[in-house]
mmCIF file of C-alpha atoms and ligand atoms in Angstrom:
data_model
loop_
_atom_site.group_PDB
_atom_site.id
_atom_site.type_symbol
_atom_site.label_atom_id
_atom_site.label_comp_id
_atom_site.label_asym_id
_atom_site.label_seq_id
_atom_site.Cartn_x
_atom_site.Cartn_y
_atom_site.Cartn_z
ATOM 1 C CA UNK A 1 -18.722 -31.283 7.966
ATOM 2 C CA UNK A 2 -16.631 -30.356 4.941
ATOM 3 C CA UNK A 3 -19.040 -28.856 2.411
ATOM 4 C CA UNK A 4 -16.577 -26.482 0.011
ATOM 5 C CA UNK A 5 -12.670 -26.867 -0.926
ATOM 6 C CA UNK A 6 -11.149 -23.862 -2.441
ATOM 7 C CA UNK A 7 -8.480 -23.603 -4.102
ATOM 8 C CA UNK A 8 -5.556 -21.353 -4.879
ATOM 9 C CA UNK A 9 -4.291 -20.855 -8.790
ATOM 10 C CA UNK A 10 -1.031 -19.695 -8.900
ATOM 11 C CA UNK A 11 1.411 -22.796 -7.601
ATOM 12 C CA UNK A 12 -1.815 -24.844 -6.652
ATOM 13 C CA UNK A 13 -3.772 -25.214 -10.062
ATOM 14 C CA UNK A 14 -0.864 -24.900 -12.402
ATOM 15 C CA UNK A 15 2.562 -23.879 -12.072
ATOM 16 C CA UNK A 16 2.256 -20.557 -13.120
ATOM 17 C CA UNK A 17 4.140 -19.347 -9.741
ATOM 18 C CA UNK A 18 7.461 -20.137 -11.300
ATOM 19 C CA UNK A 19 6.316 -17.861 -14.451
ATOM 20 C CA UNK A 20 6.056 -14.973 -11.976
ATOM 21 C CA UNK A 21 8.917 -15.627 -10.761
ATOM 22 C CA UNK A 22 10.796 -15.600 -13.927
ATOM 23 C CA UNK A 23 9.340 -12.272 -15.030
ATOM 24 C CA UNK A 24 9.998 -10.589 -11.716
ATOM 25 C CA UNK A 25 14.006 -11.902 -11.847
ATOM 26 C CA UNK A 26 14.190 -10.241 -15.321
ATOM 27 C CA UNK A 27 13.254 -6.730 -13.343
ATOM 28 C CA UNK A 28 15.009 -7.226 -10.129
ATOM 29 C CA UNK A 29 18.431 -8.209 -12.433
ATOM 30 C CA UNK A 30 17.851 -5.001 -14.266
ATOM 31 C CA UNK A 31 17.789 -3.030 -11.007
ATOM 32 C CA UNK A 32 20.587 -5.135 -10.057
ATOM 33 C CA UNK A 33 19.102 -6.494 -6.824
ATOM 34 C CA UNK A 34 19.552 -9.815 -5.450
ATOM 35 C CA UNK A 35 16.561 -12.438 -6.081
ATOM 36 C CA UNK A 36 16.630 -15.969 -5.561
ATOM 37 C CA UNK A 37 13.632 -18.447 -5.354
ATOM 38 C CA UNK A 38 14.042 -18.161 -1.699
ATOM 39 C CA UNK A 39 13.498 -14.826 -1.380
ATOM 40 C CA UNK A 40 10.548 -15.242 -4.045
ATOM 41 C CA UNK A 41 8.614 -17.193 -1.075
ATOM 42 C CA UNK A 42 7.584 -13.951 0.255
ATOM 43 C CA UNK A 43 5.910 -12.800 -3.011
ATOM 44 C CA UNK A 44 3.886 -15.785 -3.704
ATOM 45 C CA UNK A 45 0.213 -14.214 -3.289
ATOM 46 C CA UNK A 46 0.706 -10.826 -2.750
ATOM 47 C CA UNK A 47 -0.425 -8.605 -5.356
ATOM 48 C CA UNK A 48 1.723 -6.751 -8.259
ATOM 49 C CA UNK A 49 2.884 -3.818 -6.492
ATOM 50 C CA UNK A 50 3.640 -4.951 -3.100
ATOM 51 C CA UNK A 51 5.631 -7.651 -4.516
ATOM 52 C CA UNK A 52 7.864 -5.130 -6.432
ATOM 53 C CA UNK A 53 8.157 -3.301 -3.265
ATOM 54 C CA UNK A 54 9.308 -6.627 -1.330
ATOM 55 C CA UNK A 55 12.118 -6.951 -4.249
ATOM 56 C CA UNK A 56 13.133 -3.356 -3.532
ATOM 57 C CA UNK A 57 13.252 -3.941 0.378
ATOM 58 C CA UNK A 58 15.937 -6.245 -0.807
ATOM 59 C CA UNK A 59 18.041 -3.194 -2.329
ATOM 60 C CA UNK A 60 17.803 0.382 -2.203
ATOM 61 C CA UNK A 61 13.907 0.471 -0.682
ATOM 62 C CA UNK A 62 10.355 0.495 -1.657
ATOM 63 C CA UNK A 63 10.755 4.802 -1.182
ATOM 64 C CA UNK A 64 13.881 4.829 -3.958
ATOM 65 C CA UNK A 65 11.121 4.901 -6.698
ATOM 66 C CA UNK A 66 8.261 7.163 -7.572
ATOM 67 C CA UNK A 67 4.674 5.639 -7.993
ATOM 68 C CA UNK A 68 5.014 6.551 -11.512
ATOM 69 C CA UNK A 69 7.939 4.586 -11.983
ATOM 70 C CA UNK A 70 7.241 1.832 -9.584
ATOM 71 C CA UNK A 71 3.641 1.533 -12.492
ATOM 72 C CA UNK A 72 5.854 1.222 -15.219
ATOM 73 C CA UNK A 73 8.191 -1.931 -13.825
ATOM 74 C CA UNK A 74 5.018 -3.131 -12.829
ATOM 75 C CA UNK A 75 3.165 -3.492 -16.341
ATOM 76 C CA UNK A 76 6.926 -4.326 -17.891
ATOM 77 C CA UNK A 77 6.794 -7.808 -15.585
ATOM 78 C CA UNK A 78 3.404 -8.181 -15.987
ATOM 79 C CA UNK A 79 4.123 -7.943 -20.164
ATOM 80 C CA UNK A 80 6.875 -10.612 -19.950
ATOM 81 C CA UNK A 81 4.105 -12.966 -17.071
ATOM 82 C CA UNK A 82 1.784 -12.511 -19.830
ATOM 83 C CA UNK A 83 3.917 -13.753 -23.108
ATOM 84 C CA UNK A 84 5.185 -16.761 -20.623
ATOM 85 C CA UNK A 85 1.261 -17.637 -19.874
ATOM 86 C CA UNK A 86 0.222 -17.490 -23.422
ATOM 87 C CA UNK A 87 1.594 -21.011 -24.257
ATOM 88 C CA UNK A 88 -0.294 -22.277 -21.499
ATOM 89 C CA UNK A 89 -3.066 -25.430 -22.147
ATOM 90 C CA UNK A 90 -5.631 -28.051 -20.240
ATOM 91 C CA UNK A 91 -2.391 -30.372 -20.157
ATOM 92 C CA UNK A 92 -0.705 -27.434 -17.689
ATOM 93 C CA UNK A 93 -2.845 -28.515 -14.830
ATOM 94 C CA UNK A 94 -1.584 -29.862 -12.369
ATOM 95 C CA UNK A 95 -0.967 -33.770 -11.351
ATOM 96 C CA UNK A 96 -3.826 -34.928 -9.714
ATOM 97 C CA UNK A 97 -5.786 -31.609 -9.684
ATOM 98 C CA UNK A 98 -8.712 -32.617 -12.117
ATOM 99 C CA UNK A 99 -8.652 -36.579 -10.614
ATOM 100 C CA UNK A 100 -9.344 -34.344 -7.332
ATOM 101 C CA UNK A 101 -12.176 -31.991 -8.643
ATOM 102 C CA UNK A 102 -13.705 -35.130 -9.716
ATOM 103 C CA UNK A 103 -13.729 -36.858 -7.080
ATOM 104 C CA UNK A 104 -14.913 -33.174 -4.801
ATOM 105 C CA UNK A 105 -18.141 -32.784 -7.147
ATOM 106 C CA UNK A 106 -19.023 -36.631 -6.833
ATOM 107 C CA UNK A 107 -19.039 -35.657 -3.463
ATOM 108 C CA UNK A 108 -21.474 -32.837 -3.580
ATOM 109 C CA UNK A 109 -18.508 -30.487 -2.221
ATOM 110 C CA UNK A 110 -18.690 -26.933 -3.535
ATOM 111 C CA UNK A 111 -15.608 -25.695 -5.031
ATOM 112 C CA UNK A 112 -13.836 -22.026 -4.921
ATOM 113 C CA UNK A 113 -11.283 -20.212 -6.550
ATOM 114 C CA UNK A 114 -9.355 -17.883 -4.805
ATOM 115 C CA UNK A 115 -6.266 -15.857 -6.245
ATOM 116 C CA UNK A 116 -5.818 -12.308 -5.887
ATOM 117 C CA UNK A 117 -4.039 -12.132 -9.669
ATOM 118 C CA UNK A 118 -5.597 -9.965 -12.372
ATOM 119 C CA UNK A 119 -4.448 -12.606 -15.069
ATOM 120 C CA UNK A 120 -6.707 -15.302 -13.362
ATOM 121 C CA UNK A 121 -9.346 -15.255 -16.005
ATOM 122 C CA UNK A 122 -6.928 -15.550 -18.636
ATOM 123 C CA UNK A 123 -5.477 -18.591 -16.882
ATOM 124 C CA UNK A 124 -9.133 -20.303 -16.414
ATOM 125 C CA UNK A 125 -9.699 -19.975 -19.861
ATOM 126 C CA UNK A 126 -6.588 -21.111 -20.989
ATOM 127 C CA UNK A 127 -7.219 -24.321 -18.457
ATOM 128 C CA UNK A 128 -10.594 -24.811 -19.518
ATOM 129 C CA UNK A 129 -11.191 -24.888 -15.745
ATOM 130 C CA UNK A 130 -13.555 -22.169 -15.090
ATOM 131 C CA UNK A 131 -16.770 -24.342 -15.565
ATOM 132 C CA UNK A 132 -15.609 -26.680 -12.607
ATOM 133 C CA UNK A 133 -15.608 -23.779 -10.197
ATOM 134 C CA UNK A 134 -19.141 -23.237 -8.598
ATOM 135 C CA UNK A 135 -17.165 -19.432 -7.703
ATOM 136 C CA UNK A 136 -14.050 -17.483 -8.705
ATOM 137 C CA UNK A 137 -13.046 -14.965 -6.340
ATOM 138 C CA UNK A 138 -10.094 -12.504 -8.080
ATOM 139 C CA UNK A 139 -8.810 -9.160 -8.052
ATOM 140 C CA UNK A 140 -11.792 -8.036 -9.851
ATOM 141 C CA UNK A 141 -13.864 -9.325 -7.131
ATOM 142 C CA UNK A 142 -11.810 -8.361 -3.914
ATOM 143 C CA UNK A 143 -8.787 -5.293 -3.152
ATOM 144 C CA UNK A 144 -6.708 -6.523 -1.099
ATOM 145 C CA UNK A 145 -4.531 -9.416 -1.182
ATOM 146 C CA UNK A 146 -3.250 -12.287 0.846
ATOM 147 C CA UNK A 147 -2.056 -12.577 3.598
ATOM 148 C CA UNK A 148 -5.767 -10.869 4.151
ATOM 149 C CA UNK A 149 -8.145 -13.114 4.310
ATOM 150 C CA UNK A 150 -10.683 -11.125 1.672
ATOM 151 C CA UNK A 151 -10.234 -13.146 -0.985
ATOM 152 C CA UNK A 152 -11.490 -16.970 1.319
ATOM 153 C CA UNK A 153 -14.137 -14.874 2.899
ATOM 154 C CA UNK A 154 -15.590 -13.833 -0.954
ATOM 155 C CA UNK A 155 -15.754 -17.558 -1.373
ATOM 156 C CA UNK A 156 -17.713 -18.246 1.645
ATOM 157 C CA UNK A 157 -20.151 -15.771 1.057
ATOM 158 C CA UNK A 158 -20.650 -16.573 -2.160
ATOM 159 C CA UNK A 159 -20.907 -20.591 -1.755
ATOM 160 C CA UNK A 160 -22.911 -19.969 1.422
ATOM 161 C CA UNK A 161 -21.114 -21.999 3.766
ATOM 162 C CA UNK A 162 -19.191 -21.341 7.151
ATOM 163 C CA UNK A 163 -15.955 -21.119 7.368
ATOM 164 C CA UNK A 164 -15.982 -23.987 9.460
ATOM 165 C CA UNK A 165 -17.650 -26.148 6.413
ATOM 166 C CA UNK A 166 -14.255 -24.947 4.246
ATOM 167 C CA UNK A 167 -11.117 -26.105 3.439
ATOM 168 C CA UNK A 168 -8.573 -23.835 1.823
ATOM 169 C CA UNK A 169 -5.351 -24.788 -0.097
ATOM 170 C CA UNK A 170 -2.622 -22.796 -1.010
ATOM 171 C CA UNK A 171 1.149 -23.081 -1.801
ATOM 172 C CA UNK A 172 2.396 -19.775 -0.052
ATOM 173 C CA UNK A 173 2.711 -18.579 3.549
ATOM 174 C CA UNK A 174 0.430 -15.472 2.822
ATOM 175 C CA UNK A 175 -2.609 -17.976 1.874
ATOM 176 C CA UNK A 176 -1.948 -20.355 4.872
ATOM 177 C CA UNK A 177 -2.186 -17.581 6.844
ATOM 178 C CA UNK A 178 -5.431 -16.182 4.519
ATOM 179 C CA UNK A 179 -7.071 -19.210 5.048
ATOM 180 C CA UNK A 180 -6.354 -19.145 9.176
ATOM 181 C CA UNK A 181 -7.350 -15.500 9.250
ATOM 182 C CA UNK A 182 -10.942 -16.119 7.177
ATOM 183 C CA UNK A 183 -11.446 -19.045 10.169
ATOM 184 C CA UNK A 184 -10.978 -22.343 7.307
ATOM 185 C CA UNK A 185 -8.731 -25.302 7.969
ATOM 186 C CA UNK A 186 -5.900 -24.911 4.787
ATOM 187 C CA UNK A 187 -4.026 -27.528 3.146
ATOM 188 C CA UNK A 188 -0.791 -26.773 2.023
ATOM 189 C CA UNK A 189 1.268 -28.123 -0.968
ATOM 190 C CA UNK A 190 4.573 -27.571 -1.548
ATOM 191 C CA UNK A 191 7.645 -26.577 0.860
ATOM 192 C CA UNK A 192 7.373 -27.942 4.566
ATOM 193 C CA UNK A 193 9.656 -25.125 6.028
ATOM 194 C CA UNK A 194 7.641 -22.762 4.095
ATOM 195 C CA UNK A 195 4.341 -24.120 4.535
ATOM 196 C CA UNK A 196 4.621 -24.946 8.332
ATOM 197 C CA UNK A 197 0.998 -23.516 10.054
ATOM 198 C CA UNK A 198 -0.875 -25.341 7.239
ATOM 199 C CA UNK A 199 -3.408 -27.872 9.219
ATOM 200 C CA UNK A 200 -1.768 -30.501 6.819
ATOM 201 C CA UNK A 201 1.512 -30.195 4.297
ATOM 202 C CA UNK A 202 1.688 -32.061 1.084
ATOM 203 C CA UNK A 203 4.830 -32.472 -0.893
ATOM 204 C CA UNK A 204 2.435 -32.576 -4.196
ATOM 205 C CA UNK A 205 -0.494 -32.049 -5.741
ATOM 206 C CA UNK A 206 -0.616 -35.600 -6.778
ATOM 207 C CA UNK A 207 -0.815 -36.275 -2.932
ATOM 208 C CA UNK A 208 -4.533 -34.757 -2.838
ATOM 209 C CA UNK A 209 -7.681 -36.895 -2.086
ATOM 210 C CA UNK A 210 -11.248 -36.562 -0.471
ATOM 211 C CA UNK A 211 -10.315 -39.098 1.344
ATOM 212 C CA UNK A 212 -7.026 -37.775 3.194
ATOM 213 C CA UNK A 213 -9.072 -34.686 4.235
ATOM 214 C CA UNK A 214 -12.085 -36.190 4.984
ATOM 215 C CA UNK A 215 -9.907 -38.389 7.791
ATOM 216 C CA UNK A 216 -7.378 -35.477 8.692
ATOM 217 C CA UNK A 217 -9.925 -32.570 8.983
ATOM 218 C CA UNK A 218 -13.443 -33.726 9.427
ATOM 219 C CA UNK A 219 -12.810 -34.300 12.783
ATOM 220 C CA UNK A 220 -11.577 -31.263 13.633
ATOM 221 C CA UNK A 221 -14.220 -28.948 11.876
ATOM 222 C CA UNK A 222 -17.278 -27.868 13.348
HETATM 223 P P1 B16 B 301 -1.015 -10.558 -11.124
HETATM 224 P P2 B16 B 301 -2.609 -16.410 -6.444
HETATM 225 C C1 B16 B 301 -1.032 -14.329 -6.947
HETATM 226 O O1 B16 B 301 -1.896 -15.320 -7.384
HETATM 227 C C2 B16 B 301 0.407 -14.769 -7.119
HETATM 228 O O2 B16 B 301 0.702 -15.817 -6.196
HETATM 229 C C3 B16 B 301 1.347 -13.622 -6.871
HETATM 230 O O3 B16 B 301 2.684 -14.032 -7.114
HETATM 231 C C4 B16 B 301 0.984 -12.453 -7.794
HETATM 232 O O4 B16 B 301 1.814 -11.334 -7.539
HETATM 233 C C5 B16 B 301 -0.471 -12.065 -7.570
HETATM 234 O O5 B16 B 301 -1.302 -13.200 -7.796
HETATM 235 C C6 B16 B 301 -0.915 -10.962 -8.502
HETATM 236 O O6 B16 B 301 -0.892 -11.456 -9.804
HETATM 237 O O7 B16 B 301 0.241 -9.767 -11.255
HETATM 238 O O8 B16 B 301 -1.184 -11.605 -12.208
HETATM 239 O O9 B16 B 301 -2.250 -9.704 -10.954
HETATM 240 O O10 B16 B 301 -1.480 -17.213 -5.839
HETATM 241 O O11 B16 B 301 -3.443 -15.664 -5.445
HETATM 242 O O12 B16 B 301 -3.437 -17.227 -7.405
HETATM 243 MG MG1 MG B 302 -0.292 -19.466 -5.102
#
């Protein structure tokens, strides 16, 4: 029985994964290593720092850089995230992510939030989301990021349900495989190649509905 959805924020919620994206190209052209929104894939939710260190795999290696440095390129892309978040509004939600909520809490299902980000506070404010999550899990709340599963299993303690009661959804591979490794069915939206061990792949957000998982998951779930 499906008694809690939760929810990625970053690519699922709003579309903030292409502002992280655009802050972490202004560094990696700087250090004059190749990054392309293909390559991006990878970072999508994994934390600050091991994301730099995936853009320096791509050139001279996460070792060519002291801590010290490797701090400071970290708060510069988080500075230029943070000016491209500021003009962000309720209208920045999503297609069909509020119609969704709706439709979750006329259902009596519990509803999560979980994103590893540091900024996701700032985001939920700016939303004026963060009343229509019963629990936000974040990296106040948990260390280590997806692909661990940390951040679901927060959640599920916190909403007190099984992780057979839960569906995740996410738009990266790390959180599809989050989701797997906390013991959820996940739902992902976004690139089929990408998003291939989801239980079922959306194109959209729009494409979202009690209904769909209700008849594509229920079944399945203990
Ligand atoms: P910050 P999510 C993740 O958020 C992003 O997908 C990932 O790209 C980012 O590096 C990570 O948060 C840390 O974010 O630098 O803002 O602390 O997808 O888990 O909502
Ligand atoms: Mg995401």
């Amino acid at each position: 029985m499906i008694k809690a959805v939760i929810f990625d924020l970053d690519g699922v919620i709003t579309d903030t994964a292409k502002y992280h994206y655009e802050a972490w190209k202004k560094i990696a052209d700087e250090l004059g290593i190749p990054f392309d929104i293909e390559y991006n894939e990878k970072l999508k939710g994994v934390s600050r720092m091991e994301s730099l260190c995936l853009i320096l795999d791509n050139g001279p290696g996460r070792d060519s850089l002291t801590l010290e440095e490797k701090n400071e390129l970290c708060e510069r892309k988080n500075k230029i995230y943070k000016e491209l978040i500021g003009s962000l509004r309720p209208s920045d939600v999503l297609p069909g992510i509020n119609e969704f909520i709706s439709e979750l809490k006329k259902n009596h299902i519990l509803i999560g939030l979980a994103s590893v980000s540091k900024n996701a506070p700032e985001i939920l404010n700016r939303l004026e989301l963060r009343d229509s999550f019963d629990y936000v899990a974040d990296a106040s709340t948990v260390e280590r990021s997806k692909p661990y599963p940390d951040v679901f299993i927060d959640n599920l303690i916190n909403l007190g349900v099984n992780p057979g009661e839960a569906i995740g959804v996410e738009d990266a591979e790390s959180g599809i495989e989050a989701i797997h490794r906390a013991g959820m069915k996940a739902v992902g939206i976004g690139n089929k190649k990408v998003l291939k061990d989801a239980d079922i792949i959306l194109s959209t957000s729009k494409e979202l509905s009690f209904s769909l998982l209700y008849t594509s998951l229920e079944m399945t779930m203990r």
